[in-house]
Tab-separated table of C-alpha atoms in Angstrom:
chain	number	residue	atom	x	y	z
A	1021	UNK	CA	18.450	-2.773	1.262
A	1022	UNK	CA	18.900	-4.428	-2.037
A	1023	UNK	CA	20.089	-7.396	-2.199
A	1024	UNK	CA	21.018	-7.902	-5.602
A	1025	UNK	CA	19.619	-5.980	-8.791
A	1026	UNK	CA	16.218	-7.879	-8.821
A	1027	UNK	CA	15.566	-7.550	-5.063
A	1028	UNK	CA	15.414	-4.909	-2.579
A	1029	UNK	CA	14.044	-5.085	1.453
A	1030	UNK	CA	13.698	-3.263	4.382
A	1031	UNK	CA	11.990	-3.444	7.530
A	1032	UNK	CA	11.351	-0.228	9.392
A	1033	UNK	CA	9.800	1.240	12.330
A	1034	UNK	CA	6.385	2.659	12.165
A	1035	UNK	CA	7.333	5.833	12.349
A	1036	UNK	CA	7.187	8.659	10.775
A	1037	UNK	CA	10.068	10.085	9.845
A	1038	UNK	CA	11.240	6.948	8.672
A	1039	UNK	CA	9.332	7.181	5.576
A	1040	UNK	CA	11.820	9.545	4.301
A	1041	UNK	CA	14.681	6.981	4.458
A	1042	UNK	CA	12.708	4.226	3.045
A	1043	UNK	CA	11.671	6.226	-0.005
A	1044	UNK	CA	15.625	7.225	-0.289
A	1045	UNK	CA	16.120	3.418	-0.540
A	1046	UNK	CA	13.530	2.236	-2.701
A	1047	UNK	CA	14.515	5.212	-5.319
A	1048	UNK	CA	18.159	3.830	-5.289
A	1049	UNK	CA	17.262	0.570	-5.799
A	1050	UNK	CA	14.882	1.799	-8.717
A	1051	UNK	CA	17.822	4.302	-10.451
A	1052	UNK	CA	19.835	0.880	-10.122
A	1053	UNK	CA	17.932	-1.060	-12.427
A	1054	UNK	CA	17.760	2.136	-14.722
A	1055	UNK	CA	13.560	2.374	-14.337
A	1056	UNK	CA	12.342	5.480	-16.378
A	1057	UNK	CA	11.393	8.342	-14.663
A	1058	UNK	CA	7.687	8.699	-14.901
A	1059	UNK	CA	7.333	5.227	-13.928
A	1060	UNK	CA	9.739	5.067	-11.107
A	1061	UNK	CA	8.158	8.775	-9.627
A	1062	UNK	CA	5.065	6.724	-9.479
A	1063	UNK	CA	5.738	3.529	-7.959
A	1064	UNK	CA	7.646	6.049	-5.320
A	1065	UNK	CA	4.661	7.558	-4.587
A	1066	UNK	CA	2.371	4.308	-4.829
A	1067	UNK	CA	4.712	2.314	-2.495
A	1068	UNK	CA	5.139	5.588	-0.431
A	1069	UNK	CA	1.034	5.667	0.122
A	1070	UNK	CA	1.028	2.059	1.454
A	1071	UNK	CA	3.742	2.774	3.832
A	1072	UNK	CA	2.238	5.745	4.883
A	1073	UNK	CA	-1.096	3.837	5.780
A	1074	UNK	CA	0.269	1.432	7.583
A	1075	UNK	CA	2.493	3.911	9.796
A	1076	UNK	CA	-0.410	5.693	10.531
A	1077	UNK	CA	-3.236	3.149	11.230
A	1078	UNK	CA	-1.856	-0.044	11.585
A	1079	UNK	CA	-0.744	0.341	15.121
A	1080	UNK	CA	-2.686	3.498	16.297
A	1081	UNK	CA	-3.551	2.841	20.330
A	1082	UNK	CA	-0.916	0.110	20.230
A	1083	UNK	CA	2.908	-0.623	20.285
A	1084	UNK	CA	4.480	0.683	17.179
A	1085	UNK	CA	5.476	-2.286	15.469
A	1086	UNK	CA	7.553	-2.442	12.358
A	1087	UNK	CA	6.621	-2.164	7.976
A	1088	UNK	CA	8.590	-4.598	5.695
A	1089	UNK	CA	8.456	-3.495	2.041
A	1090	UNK	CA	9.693	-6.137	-0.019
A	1091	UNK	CA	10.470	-5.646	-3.782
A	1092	UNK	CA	11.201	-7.772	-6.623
A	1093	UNK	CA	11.945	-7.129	-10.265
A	1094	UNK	CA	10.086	-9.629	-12.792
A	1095	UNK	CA	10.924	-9.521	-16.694
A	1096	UNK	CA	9.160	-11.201	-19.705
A	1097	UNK	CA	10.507	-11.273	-23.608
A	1098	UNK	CA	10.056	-7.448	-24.207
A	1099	UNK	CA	9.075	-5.755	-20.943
A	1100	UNK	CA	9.739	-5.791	-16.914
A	1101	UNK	CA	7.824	-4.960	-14.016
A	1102	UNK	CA	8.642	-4.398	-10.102
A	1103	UNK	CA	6.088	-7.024	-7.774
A	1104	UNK	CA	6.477	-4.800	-4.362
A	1105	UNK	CA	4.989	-5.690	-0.796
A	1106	UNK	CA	4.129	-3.570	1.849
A	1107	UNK	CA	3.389	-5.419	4.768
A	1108	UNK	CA	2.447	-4.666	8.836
A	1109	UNK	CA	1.474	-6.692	11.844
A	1110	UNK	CA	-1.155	-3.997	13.010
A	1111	UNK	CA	-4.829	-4.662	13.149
A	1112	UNK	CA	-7.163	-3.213	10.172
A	1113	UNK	CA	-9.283	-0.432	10.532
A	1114	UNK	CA	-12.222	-0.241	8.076
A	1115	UNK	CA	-12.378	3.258	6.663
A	1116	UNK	CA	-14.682	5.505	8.843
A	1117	UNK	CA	-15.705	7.887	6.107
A	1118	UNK	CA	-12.028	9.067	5.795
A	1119	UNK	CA	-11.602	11.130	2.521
A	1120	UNK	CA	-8.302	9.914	1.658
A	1121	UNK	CA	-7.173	9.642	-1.650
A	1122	UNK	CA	-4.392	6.946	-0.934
A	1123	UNK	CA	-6.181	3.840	-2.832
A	1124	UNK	CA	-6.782	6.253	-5.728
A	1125	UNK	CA	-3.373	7.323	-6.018
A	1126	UNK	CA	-1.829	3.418	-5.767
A	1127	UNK	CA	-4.573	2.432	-8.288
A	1128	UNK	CA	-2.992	5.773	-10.237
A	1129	UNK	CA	0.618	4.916	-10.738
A	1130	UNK	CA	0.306	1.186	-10.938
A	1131	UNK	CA	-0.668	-1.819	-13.040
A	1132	UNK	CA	-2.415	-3.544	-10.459
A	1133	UNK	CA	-2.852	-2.899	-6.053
A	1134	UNK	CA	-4.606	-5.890	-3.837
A	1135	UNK	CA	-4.931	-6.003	0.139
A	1136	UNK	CA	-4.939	-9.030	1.743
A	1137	UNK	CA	-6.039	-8.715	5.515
A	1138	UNK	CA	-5.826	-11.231	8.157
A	1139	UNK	CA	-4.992	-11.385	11.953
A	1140	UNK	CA	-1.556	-11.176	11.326
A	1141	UNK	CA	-1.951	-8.183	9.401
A	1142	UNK	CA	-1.995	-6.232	6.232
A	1143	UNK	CA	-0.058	-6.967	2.794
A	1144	UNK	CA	-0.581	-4.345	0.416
A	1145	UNK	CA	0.542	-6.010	-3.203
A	1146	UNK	CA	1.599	-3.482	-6.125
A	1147	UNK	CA	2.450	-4.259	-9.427
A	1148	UNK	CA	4.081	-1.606	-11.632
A	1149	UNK	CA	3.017	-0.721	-15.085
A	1150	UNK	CA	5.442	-2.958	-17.703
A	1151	UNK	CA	8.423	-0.814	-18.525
A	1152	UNK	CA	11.094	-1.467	-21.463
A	1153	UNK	CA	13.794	-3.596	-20.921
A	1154	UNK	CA	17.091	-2.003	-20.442
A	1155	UNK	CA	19.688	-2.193	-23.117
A	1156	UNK	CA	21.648	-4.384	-20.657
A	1157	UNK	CA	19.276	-6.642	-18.447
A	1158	UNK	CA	20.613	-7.096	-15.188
A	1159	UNK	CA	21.128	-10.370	-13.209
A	1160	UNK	CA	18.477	-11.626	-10.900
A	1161	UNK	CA	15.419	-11.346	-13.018
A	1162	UNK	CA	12.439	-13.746	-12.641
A	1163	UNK	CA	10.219	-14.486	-15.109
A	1164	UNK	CA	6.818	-12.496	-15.647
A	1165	UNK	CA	4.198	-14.339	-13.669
């Protein structure tokens, strides 16, 4: 849920079906800060492909446990970006010759992707491609990192 117009959470099951309501969520909060289309279709997707990893191997054999996405809009003098997290308390599971396509599509629609793994976990880091500033810019912007 977004907090304010720089910020938007949510912490879901790993399940699923509730992809579909976190993607609902995240394109709200997007539309809400007036993100161009071809850049806000792809951080959809991106964000959508680290969510969809960890609901399906983070807690395979195990308890489901939860995914909490984490976004945060950053701006500089002539250009903004979204800084999103997806994060899970599952345990990693190196790839066994999977032919996925996931960390080619997240390297695809953004600026930058890192995975930090540790025993509590796996945070998935995206960085969207710089985008205009709006004509208005709304509240609750940090400043470009």
């Amino acid at each position: 849920m977004a907090d304010d117009a720089g910020y938007y959470s949510i912490r879901f099951g790993a399940d699923p079906v509730q992809l579909a309501f976190f993607r609902a969520g995240l394109d709200r909060w997007l539309q809400g800060l007036s993100w161009p289309e071809e850049a806000r279709v792809d951080a959809i997707l991106a964000v959508s492909e680290a969510c969809t990893n960890a609901v399906k191997h983070a807690y395979v054999g195990g308890v489901p446990g939860d995914v909490e996405v984490v976004g945060r809009l950053v701006a500089g003098p002539s250009s903004r970006q979204i800084v999103v997290t997806v994060r899970d308390e599952g345990v990693w599971r190196p790839d066994q010759g999977a032919t996925g396509y996931g960390m080619s599509v997240m390297n695809g629609c953004m600026d930058r992707v890192s995975i930090r793994r540790d025993d509590a976990g796996t945070t998935v880091t995206l960085r969207s491609v710089p985008v205009p500033l709006p004509h208005s810019s709304p509240e609750g912007m940090a400043a470009v990192e």
